[in-house]
PDB file of C-alpha atoms and ligand atoms in Angstrom:
ATOM      1  CA  MET A 261    -140.135  74.735 -36.377  1.00 70.00           C
ATOM      2  CA  SER A 262    -142.098  73.856 -39.538  1.00 79.00           C
ATOM      3  CA  ASN A 263    -143.459  70.561 -38.230  1.00 94.00           C
ATOM      4  CA  CYS A 264    -144.555  71.671 -34.774  1.00 98.00           C
ATOM      5  CA  LEU A 265    -148.260  71.683 -33.902  1.00 98.00           C
ATOM      6  CA  PHE A 266    -147.987  74.528 -31.412  1.00 98.00           C
ATOM      7  CA  CYS A 267    -145.844  76.654 -33.755  1.00 98.00           C
ATOM      8  CA  LYS A 268    -148.677  76.209 -36.288  1.00 98.00           C
ATOM      9  CA  ILE A 269    -151.219  77.358 -33.689  1.00 98.00           C
ATOM     10  CA  ARG A 270    -148.963  80.325 -32.878  1.00 98.00           C
ATOM     11  CA  ASP A 271    -148.808  81.198 -36.596  1.00 97.00           C
ATOM     12  CA  GLY A 272    -152.567  80.806 -37.107  1.00 97.00           C
ATOM     13  CA  GLN A 273    -152.155  77.815 -39.454  1.00 97.00           C
ATOM     14  CA  ILE A 274    -154.184  75.593 -37.110  1.00 97.00           C
ATOM     15  CA  PRO A 275    -157.193  77.046 -35.260  1.00 98.00           C
ATOM     16  CA  ALA A 276    -157.295  77.287 -31.489  1.00 98.00           C
ATOM     17  CA  LYS A 277    -159.401  79.104 -28.904  1.00 98.00           C
ATOM     18  CA  VAL A 278    -156.879  81.730 -27.887  1.00 98.00           C
ATOM     19  CA  VAL A 279    -157.607  83.190 -24.440  1.00 98.00           C
ATOM     20  CA  TYR A 280    -154.357  85.025 -23.729  1.00 97.00           C
ATOM     21  CA  ARG A 281    -151.736  86.674 -25.884  1.00 97.00           C
ATOM     22  CA  ASP A 282    -148.807  88.995 -25.315  1.00 97.00           C
ATOM     23  CA  ASP A 283    -145.418  89.585 -26.893  1.00 97.00           C
ATOM     24  CA  VAL A 284    -143.822  86.541 -25.230  1.00 98.00           C
ATOM     25  CA  CYS A 285    -146.490  83.861 -24.939  1.00 98.00           C
ATOM     26  CA  LEU A 286    -149.846  82.574 -26.097  1.00 98.00           C
ATOM     27  CA  GLY A 287    -152.579  80.850 -24.073  1.00 98.00           C
ATOM     28  CA  PHE A 288    -155.245  78.656 -25.685  1.00 99.00           C
ATOM     29  CA  GLU A 289    -157.859  76.141 -24.581  1.00 98.00           C
ATOM     30  CA  ASP A 290    -156.691  72.516 -24.489  1.00 99.00           C
ATOM     31  CA  ILE A 291    -158.545  70.489 -27.131  1.00 98.00           C
ATOM     32  CA  ASN A 292    -159.144  67.679 -24.602  1.00 98.00           C
ATOM     33  CA  PRO A 293    -159.817  69.513 -21.328  1.00 98.00           C
ATOM     34  CA  GLN A 294    -159.214  67.632 -18.081  1.00 98.00           C
ATOM     35  CA  ALA A 295    -161.011  70.185 -15.885  1.00 98.00           C
ATOM     36  CA  PRO A 296    -163.422  73.132 -16.291  1.00 98.00           C
ATOM     37  CA  THR A 297    -160.384  75.319 -16.997  1.00 98.00           C
ATOM     38  CA  HIS A 298    -157.594  73.712 -19.024  1.00 98.00           C
ATOM     39  CA  VAL A 299    -155.456  76.242 -20.847  1.00 99.00           C
ATOM     40  CA  LEU A 300    -152.018  75.741 -22.391  1.00 99.00           C
ATOM     41  CA  PHE A 301    -149.463  78.556 -22.248  1.00 99.00           C
ATOM     42  CA  ILE A 302    -146.702  78.360 -24.838  1.00 98.00           C
ATOM     43  CA  PRO A 303    -143.728  80.617 -25.464  1.00 98.00           C
ATOM     44  CA  LEU A 304    -143.783  82.172 -28.937  1.00 98.00           C
ATOM     45  CA  LYS A 305    -140.201  80.908 -29.206  1.00 98.00           C
ATOM     46  CA  HIS A 306    -139.996  77.217 -30.067  1.00 98.00           C
ATOM     47  CA  ILE A 307    -138.407  75.271 -27.207  1.00 98.00           C
ATOM     48  CA  ALA A 308    -138.944  71.498 -27.397  1.00 98.00           C
ATOM     49  CA  THR A 309    -138.827  70.390 -23.756  1.00 98.00           C
ATOM     50  CA  VAL A 310    -137.900  71.561 -20.275  1.00 98.00           C
ATOM     51  CA  ASN A 311    -134.492  69.981 -20.964  1.00 98.00           C
ATOM     52  CA  ASP A 312    -133.959  72.571 -23.692  1.00 98.00           C
ATOM     53  CA  ILE A 313    -134.594  75.673 -21.566  1.00 98.00           C
ATOM     54  CA  ALA A 314    -131.450  77.813 -21.746  1.00 98.00           C
ATOM     55  CA  MET A 315    -130.210  80.320 -19.200  1.00 98.00           C
ATOM     56  CA  GLU A 316    -131.387  83.094 -21.521  1.00 98.00           C
ATOM     57  CA  ASP A 317    -134.930  81.641 -21.381  1.00 98.00           C
ATOM     58  CA  ARG A 318    -135.358  82.009 -17.616  1.00 97.00           C
ATOM     59  CA  GLU A 319    -137.389  85.197 -17.880  1.00 98.00           C
ATOM     60  CA  LEU A 320    -139.573  83.657 -20.566  1.00 98.00           C
ATOM     61  CA  VAL A 321    -140.380  80.676 -18.341  1.00 98.00           C
ATOM     62  CA  GLY A 322    -141.283  82.969 -15.455  1.00 98.00           C
ATOM     63  CA  HIS A 323    -143.473  84.881 -17.891  1.00 98.00           C
ATOM     64  CA  LEU A 324    -145.521  81.729 -18.621  1.00 98.00           C
ATOM     65  CA  TYR A 325    -146.223  81.360 -14.900  1.00 98.00           C
ATOM     66  CA  THR A 326    -147.285  84.951 -14.380  1.00 98.00           C
ATOM     67  CA  ALA A 327    -149.557  84.813 -17.452  1.00 98.00           C
ATOM     68  CA  ALA A 328    -151.150  81.588 -16.194  1.00 98.00           C
ATOM     69  CA  ALA A 329    -151.632  83.030 -12.709  1.00 98.00           C
ATOM     70  CA  ARG A 330    -153.255  86.123 -14.184  1.00 98.00           C
ATOM     71  CA  LEU A 331    -155.791  84.070 -16.138  1.00 98.00           C
ATOM     72  CA  ALA A 332    -156.415  81.815 -13.121  1.00 98.00           C
ATOM     73  CA  ARG A 333    -157.226  84.902 -11.066  1.00 98.00           C
ATOM     74  CA  GLU A 334    -159.456  86.346 -13.805  1.00 98.00           C
ATOM     75  CA  ARG A 335    -161.412  83.092 -13.903  1.00 98.00           C
ATOM     76  CA  GLY A 336    -161.842  83.047 -10.134  1.00 98.00           C
ATOM     77  CA  HIS A 337    -159.498  80.151  -9.359  1.00 98.00           C
ATOM     78  CA  ALA A 338    -156.877  82.003  -7.334  1.00 98.00           C
ATOM     79  CA  ASP A 339    -158.280  81.376  -3.863  1.00 98.00           C
ATOM     80  CA  LYS A 340    -159.427  77.780  -4.239  1.00 98.00           C
ATOM     81  CA  GLY A 341    -156.305  76.899  -6.201  1.00 98.00           C
ATOM     82  CA  TYR A 342    -155.185  75.306  -9.417  1.00 98.00           C
ATOM     83  CA  ARG A 343    -152.421  73.198 -10.865  1.00 98.00           C
ATOM     84  CA  LEU A 344    -149.630  74.244 -13.235  1.00 98.00           C
ATOM     85  CA  VAL A 345    -147.880  71.368 -15.001  1.00 98.00           C
ATOM     86  CA  MET A 346    -145.082  70.997 -17.527  1.00 98.00           C
ATOM     87  CA  ASN A 347    -144.582  67.438 -18.709  1.00 98.00           C
ATOM     88  CA  CYS A 348    -141.082  66.560 -19.891  1.00 98.00           C
ATOM     89  CA  ASN A 349    -140.536  63.657 -22.287  1.00 98.00           C
ATOM     90  CA  GLU A 350    -141.898  60.145 -22.330  1.00 97.00           C
ATOM     91  CA  ASP A 351    -142.304  59.157 -18.688  1.00 97.00           C
ATOM     92  CA  ALA A 352    -144.225  62.339 -17.916  1.00 98.00           C
ATOM     93  CA  GLY A 353    -146.467  61.820 -20.951  1.00 97.00           C
ATOM     94  CA  GLN A 354    -145.323  64.753 -23.072  1.00 98.00           C
ATOM     95  CA  THR A 355    -146.974  64.457 -26.479  1.00 98.00           C
ATOM     96  CA  VAL A 356    -146.335  67.860 -28.055  1.00 98.00           C
ATOM     97  CA  PHE A 357    -142.701  68.912 -28.196  1.00 98.00           C
ATOM     98  CA  HIS A 358    -143.140  72.651 -27.889  1.00 98.00           C
ATOM     99  CA  LEU A 359    -142.831  73.788 -24.285  1.00 98.00           C
ATOM    100  CA  HIS A 360    -146.225  74.343 -22.662  1.00 98.00           C
ATOM    101  CA  LEU A 361    -147.542  75.040 -19.210  1.00 98.00           C
ATOM    102  CA  HIS A 362    -150.898  73.430 -18.416  1.00 98.00           C
ATOM    103  CA  LEU A 363    -153.252  75.528 -16.280  1.00 98.00           C
ATOM    104  CA  VAL A 364    -155.762  73.055 -14.833  1.00 98.00           C
ATOM    105  CA  ALA A 365    -158.452  74.374 -12.502  1.00 98.00           C
ATOM    106  CA  GLY A 366    -162.052  74.266 -11.418  1.00 98.00           C
ATOM    107  CA  ARG A 367    -162.179  70.944  -9.557  1.00 98.00           C
ATOM    108  CA  PRO A 368    -160.295  69.269  -6.701  1.00 97.00           C
ATOM    109  CA  MET A 369    -157.262  67.297  -7.889  1.00 97.00           C
ATOM    110  CA  GLY A 370    -155.555  64.247  -6.469  1.00 96.00           C
ATOM    111  CA  TRP A 371    -151.941  63.785  -5.478  1.00 97.00           C
ATOM    112  CA  PRO A 372    -149.681  62.054  -6.410  1.00 95.00           C
ATOM    113  CA  PRO A 373    -150.392  62.425 -10.127  1.00 92.00           C
ATOM    114  CA  GLY A 374    -150.830  59.215 -12.119  1.00 84.00           C
TER     115      GLY A 374
HETATM  116  P1  AMP B 577    -148.581  67.128 -23.065  1.00 85.29           P
HETATM  117  O1  AMP B 577    -149.114  65.718 -22.888  1.00 85.29           O
HETATM  118  O2  AMP B 577    -148.084  67.735 -21.799  1.00 85.29           O
HETATM  119  O3  AMP B 577    -147.566  67.201 -24.189  1.00 85.29           O
HETATM  120  O4  AMP B 577    -149.838  67.997 -23.467  1.00 85.29           O
HETATM  121  C1  AMP B 577    -150.227  68.224 -24.776  1.00 85.29           C
HETATM  122  C2  AMP B 577    -151.627  68.787 -24.714  1.00 85.29           C
HETATM  123  O5  AMP B 577    -151.944  69.355 -25.954  1.00 85.29           O
HETATM  124  C3  AMP B 577    -152.708  67.734 -24.409  1.00 85.29           C
HETATM  125  O6  AMP B 577    -153.394  68.083 -23.219  1.00 85.29           O
HETATM  126  C4  AMP B 577    -153.606  67.797 -25.644  1.00 85.29           C
HETATM  127  O7  AMP B 577    -154.981  67.633 -25.335  1.00 85.29           O
HETATM  128  C5  AMP B 577    -153.313  69.183 -26.180  1.00 85.29           C
HETATM  129  N1  AMP B 577    -153.534  69.357 -27.607  1.00 85.29           N
HETATM  130  C6  AMP B 577    -153.159  68.514 -28.605  1.00 85.29           C
HETATM  131  N2  AMP B 577    -153.514  69.034 -29.797  1.00 85.29           N
HETATM  132  C7  AMP B 577    -154.120  70.213 -29.541  1.00 85.29           C
HETATM  133  C8  AMP B 577    -154.715  71.228 -30.356  1.00 85.29           C
HETATM  134  N3  AMP B 577    -154.747  71.126 -31.682  1.00 85.29           N
HETATM  135  N4  AMP B 577    -155.247  72.308 -29.742  1.00 85.29           N
HETATM  136  C9  AMP B 577    -155.231  72.419 -28.403  1.00 85.29           C
HETATM  137  N5  AMP B 577    -154.672  71.517 -27.587  1.00 85.29           N
HETATM  138  C10 AMP B 577    -154.132  70.430 -28.144  1.00 85.29           C
HETATM  139 ZN1   ZN B 578    -142.993  74.773 -31.837  1.00 85.29          ZN
END
């Protein structure tokens, strides 16, 4: 997608602090972190929202979770815990329409979310 911010980060056209990379996904620091760890995991494939995940993408979505869990463990968050969030569309506050999994960790978090 030529006009997608996260596709541009994937392609190196916009800088980002990349902390994880493999052949399926990319992880980079959120530009406006909401906790000591706030990393976004995106599939290399452009998918706009959770609504657009196809059956063939199921493995890819699971891949995002295992990559996030690996980084959470590496950063010492596994035992205390962390939050993984995918916002979908307006009511959830999605602002970038390239699927992304937020890894938020390093402080206690409230529930329910705002
Ligand atoms: P969402 O509201 O779920 O769509 O989350 C989008 C996230 O992308 C927000 O947490 C933003 O802070 C983050 N973000 C926006 N632009 C950039 C950027 N250039 N580099 C890194 N993170 C970004
Ligand atoms: Zn994209």
